[in-house]
Coordinates of C-alpha atoms in Angstrom, one line a residue:
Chain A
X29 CA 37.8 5.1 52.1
X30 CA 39.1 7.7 49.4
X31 CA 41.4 10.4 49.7
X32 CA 43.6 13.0 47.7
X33 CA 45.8 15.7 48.5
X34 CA 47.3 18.3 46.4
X35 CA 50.1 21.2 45.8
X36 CA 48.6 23.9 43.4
X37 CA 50.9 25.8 41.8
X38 CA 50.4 29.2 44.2
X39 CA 51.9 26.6 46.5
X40 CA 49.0 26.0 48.5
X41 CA 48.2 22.2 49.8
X42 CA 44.9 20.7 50.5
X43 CA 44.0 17.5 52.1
X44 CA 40.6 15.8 51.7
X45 CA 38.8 12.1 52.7
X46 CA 35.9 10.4 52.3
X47 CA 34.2 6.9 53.4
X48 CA 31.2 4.5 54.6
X49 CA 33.7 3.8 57.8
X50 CA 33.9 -0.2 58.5
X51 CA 31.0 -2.7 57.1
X52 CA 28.8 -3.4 60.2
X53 CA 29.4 -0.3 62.0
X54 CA 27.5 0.0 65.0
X55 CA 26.5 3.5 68.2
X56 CA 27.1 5.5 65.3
X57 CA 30.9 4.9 65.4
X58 CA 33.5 6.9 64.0
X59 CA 36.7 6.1 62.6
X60 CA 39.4 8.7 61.7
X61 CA 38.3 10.1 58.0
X62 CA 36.2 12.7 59.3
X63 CA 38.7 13.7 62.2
X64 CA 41.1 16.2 61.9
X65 CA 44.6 15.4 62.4
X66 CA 44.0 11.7 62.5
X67 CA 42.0 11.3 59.1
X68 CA 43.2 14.5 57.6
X69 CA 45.4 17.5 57.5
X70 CA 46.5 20.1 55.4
X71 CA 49.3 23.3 56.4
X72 CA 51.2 24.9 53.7
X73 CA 54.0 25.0 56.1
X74 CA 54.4 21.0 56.1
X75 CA 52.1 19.2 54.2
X76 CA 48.9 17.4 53.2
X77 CA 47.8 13.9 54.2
X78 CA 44.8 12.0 53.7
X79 CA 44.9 8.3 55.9
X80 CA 42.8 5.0 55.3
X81 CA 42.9 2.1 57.3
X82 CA 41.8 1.1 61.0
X83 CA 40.3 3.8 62.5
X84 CA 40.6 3.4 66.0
X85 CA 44.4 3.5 65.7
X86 CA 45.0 6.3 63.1
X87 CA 42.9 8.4 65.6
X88 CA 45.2 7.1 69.1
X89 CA 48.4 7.9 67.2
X90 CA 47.1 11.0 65.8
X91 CA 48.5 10.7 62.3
X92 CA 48.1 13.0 59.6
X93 CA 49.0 16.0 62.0
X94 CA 51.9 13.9 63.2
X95 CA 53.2 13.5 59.9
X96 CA 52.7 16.9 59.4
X97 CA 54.7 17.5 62.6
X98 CA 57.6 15.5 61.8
X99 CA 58.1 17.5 58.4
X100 CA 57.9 20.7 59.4
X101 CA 59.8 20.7 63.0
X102 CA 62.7 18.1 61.7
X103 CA 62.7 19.2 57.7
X104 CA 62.2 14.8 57.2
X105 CA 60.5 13.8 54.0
X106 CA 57.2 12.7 53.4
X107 CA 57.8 9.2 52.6
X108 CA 60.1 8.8 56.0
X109 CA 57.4 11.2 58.2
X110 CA 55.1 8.9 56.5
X111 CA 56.8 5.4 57.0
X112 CA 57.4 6.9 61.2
X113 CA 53.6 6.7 61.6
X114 CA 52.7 3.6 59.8
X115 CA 55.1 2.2 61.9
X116 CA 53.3 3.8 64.8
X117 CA 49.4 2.3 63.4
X118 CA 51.4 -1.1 63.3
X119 CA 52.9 -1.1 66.9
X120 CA 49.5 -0.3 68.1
X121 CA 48.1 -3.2 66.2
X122 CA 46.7 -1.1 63.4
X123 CA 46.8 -1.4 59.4
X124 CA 46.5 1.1 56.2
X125 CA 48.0 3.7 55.0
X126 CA 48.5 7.3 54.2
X127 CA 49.3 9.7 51.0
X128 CA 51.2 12.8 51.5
X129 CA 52.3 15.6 49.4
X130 CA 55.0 18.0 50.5
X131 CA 54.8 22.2 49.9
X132 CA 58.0 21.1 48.0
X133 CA 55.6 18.7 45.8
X134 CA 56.9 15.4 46.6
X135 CA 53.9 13.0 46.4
X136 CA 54.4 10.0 48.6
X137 CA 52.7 6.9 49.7
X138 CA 53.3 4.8 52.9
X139 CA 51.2 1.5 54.3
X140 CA 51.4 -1.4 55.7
X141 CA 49.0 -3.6 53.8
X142 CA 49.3 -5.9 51.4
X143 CA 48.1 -3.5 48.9
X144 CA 46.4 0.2 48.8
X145 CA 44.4 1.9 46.0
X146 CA 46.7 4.6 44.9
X147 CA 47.7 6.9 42.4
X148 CA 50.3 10.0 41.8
X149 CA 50.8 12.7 39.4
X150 CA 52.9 16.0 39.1
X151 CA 54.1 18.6 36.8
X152 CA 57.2 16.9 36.3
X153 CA 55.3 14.5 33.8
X154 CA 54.8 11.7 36.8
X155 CA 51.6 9.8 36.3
X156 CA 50.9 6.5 37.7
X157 CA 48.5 4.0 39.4
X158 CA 48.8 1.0 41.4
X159 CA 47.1 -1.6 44.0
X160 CA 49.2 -4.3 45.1
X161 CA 52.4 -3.3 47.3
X162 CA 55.1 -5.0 45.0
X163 CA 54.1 -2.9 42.6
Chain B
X3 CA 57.8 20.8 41.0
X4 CA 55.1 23.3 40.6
X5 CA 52.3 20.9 41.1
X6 CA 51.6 17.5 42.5
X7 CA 48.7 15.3 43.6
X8 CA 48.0 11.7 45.0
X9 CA 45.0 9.7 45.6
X10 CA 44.0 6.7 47.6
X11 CA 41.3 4.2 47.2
X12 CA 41.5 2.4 50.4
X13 CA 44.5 0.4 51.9
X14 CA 43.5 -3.7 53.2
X15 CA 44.3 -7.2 52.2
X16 CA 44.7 -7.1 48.2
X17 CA 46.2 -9.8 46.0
X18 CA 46.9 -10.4 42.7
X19 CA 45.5 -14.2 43.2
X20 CA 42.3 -13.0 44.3
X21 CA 41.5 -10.6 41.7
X22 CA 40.6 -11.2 38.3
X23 CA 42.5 -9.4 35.3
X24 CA 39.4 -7.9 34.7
X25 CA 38.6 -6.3 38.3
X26 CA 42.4 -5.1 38.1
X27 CA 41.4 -3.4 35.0
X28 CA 38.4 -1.7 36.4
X29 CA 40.0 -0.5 39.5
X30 CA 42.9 1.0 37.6
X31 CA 41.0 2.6 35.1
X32 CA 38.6 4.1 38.1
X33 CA 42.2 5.2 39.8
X34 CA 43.4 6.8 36.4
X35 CA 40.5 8.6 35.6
X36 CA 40.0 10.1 39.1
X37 CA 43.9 10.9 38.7
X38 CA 43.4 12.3 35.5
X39 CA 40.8 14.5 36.0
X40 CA 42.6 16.2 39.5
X41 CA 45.8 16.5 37.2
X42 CA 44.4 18.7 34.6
X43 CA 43.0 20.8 36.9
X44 CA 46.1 21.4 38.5
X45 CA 48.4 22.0 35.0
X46 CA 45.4 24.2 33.7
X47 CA 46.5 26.8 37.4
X48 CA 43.4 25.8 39.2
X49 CA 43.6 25.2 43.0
X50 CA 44.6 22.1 44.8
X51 CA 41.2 22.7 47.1
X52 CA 39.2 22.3 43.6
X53 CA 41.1 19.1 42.1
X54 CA 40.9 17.0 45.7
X55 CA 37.1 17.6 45.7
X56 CA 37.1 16.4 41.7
X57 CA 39.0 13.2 42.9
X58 CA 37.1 12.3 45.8
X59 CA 33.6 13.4 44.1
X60 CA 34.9 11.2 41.2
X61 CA 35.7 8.0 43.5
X62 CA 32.4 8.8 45.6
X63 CA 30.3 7.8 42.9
X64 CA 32.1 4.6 41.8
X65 CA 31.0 1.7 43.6
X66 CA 34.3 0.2 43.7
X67 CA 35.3 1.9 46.5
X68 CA 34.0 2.7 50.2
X69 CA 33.0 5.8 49.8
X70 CA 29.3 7.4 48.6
X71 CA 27.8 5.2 46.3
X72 CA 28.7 1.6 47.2
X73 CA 30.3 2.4 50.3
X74 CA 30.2 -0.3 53.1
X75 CA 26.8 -0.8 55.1
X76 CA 26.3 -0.4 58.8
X77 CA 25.1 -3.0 61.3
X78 CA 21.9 -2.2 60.4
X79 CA 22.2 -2.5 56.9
X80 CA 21.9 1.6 57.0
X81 CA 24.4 4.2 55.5
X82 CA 26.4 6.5 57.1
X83 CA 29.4 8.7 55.1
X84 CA 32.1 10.7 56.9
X85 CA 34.1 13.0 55.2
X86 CA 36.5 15.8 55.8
X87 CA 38.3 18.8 54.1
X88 CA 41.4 21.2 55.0
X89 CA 43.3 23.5 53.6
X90 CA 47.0 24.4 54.0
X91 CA 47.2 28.2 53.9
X92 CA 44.2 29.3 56.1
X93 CA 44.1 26.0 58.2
X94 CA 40.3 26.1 57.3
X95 CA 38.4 22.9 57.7
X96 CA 35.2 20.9 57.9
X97 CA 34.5 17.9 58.5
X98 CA 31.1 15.6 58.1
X99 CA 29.9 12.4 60.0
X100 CA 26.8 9.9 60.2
X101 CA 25.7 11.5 57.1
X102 CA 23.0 9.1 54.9
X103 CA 21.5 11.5 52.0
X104 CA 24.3 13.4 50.7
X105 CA 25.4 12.2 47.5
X106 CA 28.8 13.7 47.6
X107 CA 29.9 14.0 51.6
X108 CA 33.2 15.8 50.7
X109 CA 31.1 18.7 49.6
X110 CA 29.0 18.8 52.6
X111 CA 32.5 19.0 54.8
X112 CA 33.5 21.7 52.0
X113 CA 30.1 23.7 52.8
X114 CA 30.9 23.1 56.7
X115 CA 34.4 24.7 55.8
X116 CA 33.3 27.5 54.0
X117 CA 30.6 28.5 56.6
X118 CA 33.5 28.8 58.8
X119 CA 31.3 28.9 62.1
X120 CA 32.3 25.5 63.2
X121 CA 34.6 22.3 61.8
X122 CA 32.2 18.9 62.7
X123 CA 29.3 18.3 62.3
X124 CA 27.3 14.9 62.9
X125 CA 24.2 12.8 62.6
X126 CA 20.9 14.6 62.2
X127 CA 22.5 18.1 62.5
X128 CA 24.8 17.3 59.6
X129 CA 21.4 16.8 57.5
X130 CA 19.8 19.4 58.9
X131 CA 22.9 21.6 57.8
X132 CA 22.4 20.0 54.1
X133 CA 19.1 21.1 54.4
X134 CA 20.2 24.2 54.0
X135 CA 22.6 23.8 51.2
X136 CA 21.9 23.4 47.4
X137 CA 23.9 19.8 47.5
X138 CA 22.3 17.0 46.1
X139 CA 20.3 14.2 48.1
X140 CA 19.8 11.2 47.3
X141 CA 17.6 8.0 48.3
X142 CA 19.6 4.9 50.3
X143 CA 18.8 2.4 46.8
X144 CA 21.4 5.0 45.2
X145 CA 24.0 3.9 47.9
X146 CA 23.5 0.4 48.2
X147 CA 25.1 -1.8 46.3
X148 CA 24.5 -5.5 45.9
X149 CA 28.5 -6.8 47.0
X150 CA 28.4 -4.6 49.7
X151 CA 24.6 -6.3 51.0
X152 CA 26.5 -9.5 50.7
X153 CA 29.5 -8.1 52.8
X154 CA 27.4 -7.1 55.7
X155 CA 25.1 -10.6 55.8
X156 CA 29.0 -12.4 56.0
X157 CA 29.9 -9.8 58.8
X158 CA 26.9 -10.4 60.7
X159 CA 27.1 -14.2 60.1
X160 CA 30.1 -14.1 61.4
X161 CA 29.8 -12.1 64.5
X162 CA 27.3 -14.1 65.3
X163 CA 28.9 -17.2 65.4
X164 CA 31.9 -15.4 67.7
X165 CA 29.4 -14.0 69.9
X166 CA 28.2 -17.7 70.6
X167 CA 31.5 -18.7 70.9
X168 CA 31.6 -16.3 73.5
X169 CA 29.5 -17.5 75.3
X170 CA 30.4 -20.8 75.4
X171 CA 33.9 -19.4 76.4
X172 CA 32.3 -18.3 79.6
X173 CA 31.1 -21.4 80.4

């Protein structure tokens, strides 16, 4: 799976994510890229979150719209909103992770795997890219 | 901060010990490039709906990663991309699934978005849909990739053997 979300500078967010789902899929099956809310979500009031990991338990806890939740109704940061449903996936016996950006333009990054393709960049001159979690 | 992005390439069981210097090296340079190219778009006052799609249109067509070309095969050995799009000020959003032609999937959820009649679509209808765009199709060869072939034979190698376990668990 591959994702990316964004802050412009009108202020507007965006969320987006793509995959082949898990190898061996089979009935067509689904996980939560292409749902919205699980996989995905944008709202310029909270945030934009893209999700990659088990599926199945992304789309029971509902998590990109939940992170999204957590921001806007208790003002919490996208690294803790983000950290809250990770720990959420993990409870329910799910793994992965999620990037978030807030309308503030805090870009954060939250899983629970031993590493996660990722990468971060903003107008402040931040630009990196890592895989393995100690990093 | 007057603009920000971040990317993912997928989230599972990495370590340093079981890649080589060399694979590192590939998969960063894939990250930075994708990075790179959403970035600019961003500092030059272009929207964040634009610099998402160059990301993930970027990281569709590197077989590195699970998405597009070189994604991850089905039972079958068939392909089948999911994608979806939204954005923060309208709430607009499409969303793609089952989808086995489309060379970049996040545009076909993009197309789904912009028709604005409906926010998923699946299977055959999702092609059909295609049909009527200008997006670009292309044949499964472009999509499969030899490690990903491999991947499946292990899967199914393996699910067989459980299956027969199974069985032998039910006495």
């Amino acid at each position: 799976t591959v994702g990316a979300v964004a802050r412009d500078r009108h202020g507007n967010l965006a969320a987006g994510t793509s995959t082949g789902g898990m190898t061996g899929k089979r009935w067509d099956r689904i996980g939560d890229a292409p749902i919205i809310g699980a996989g995905t979500y944008a709202d310029n009031r909270a945030c934009a979150v893209s999700a990659t990991g088990t599926g199945e338990y992304f789309i029971r806890a509902n998590v990109a719209s939940s992170i999204c939740n957590l921001m806007r109704l208790t003002g919490m940061g996208p690294r803790e909103a983000a950290d809250n449903l990770m720990a959420e996936v993990a409870e329910l016996g799910g793994s992965g992770g999620v990037i978030v950006v807030s309308p503030q333009g805090e870009a954060a990054f939250s899983f629970n795997t031993s590493g996660m393709y990722r990468g971060r960049a903003n107008s402040e001159g931040l630009n990196e890219v890592a895989i393995f979690a100690e990093e | 901060t007057d603009w920000a992005i971040a990317l993912h390439g997928g989230a599972g069981t990495l370590s340093r010990e079981a890649m080589t210097p060399e694979r590192e090296a590939e998969y960063t340079a894939s990250l930075q490039a994708a990075l790179d190219a959403g970035a600019a778009i961003l500092a030059e006052g272009g929207t964040a709906e634009d610099a998402i799609v160059a990301v993930i249109t970027i990281l569709e067509d590197d077989p590195l990663f699970n998405a597009g070309r070189g994604a991850v095969l089905t039972w079958d050995g068939g392909i089948s991309h999911d994608a979806s799009i939204m954005l923060g000020d309208s709430r607009a959003a499409g969303a793609t699934a089952g989808t086995s032609t489309v060379r970049h999937p996040i545009l076909l959820a993009q197309e789904v978005m912009r028709d604005g009649r409906h926010v998923f679509l699946s299977g055959a209808g999702a092609e059909e849909f295609a049909d009527r765009t200008e997006l670009e199709r292309m044949e499964p060869e472009w999509f499969i990739t030899q490690p990903r072939v491999e991947a499946l034979e292990r899967y199914r190698a393996n699910s067989t053997a459980s299956l027969a376990d199974d069985e032998h668990r039910y006495g």
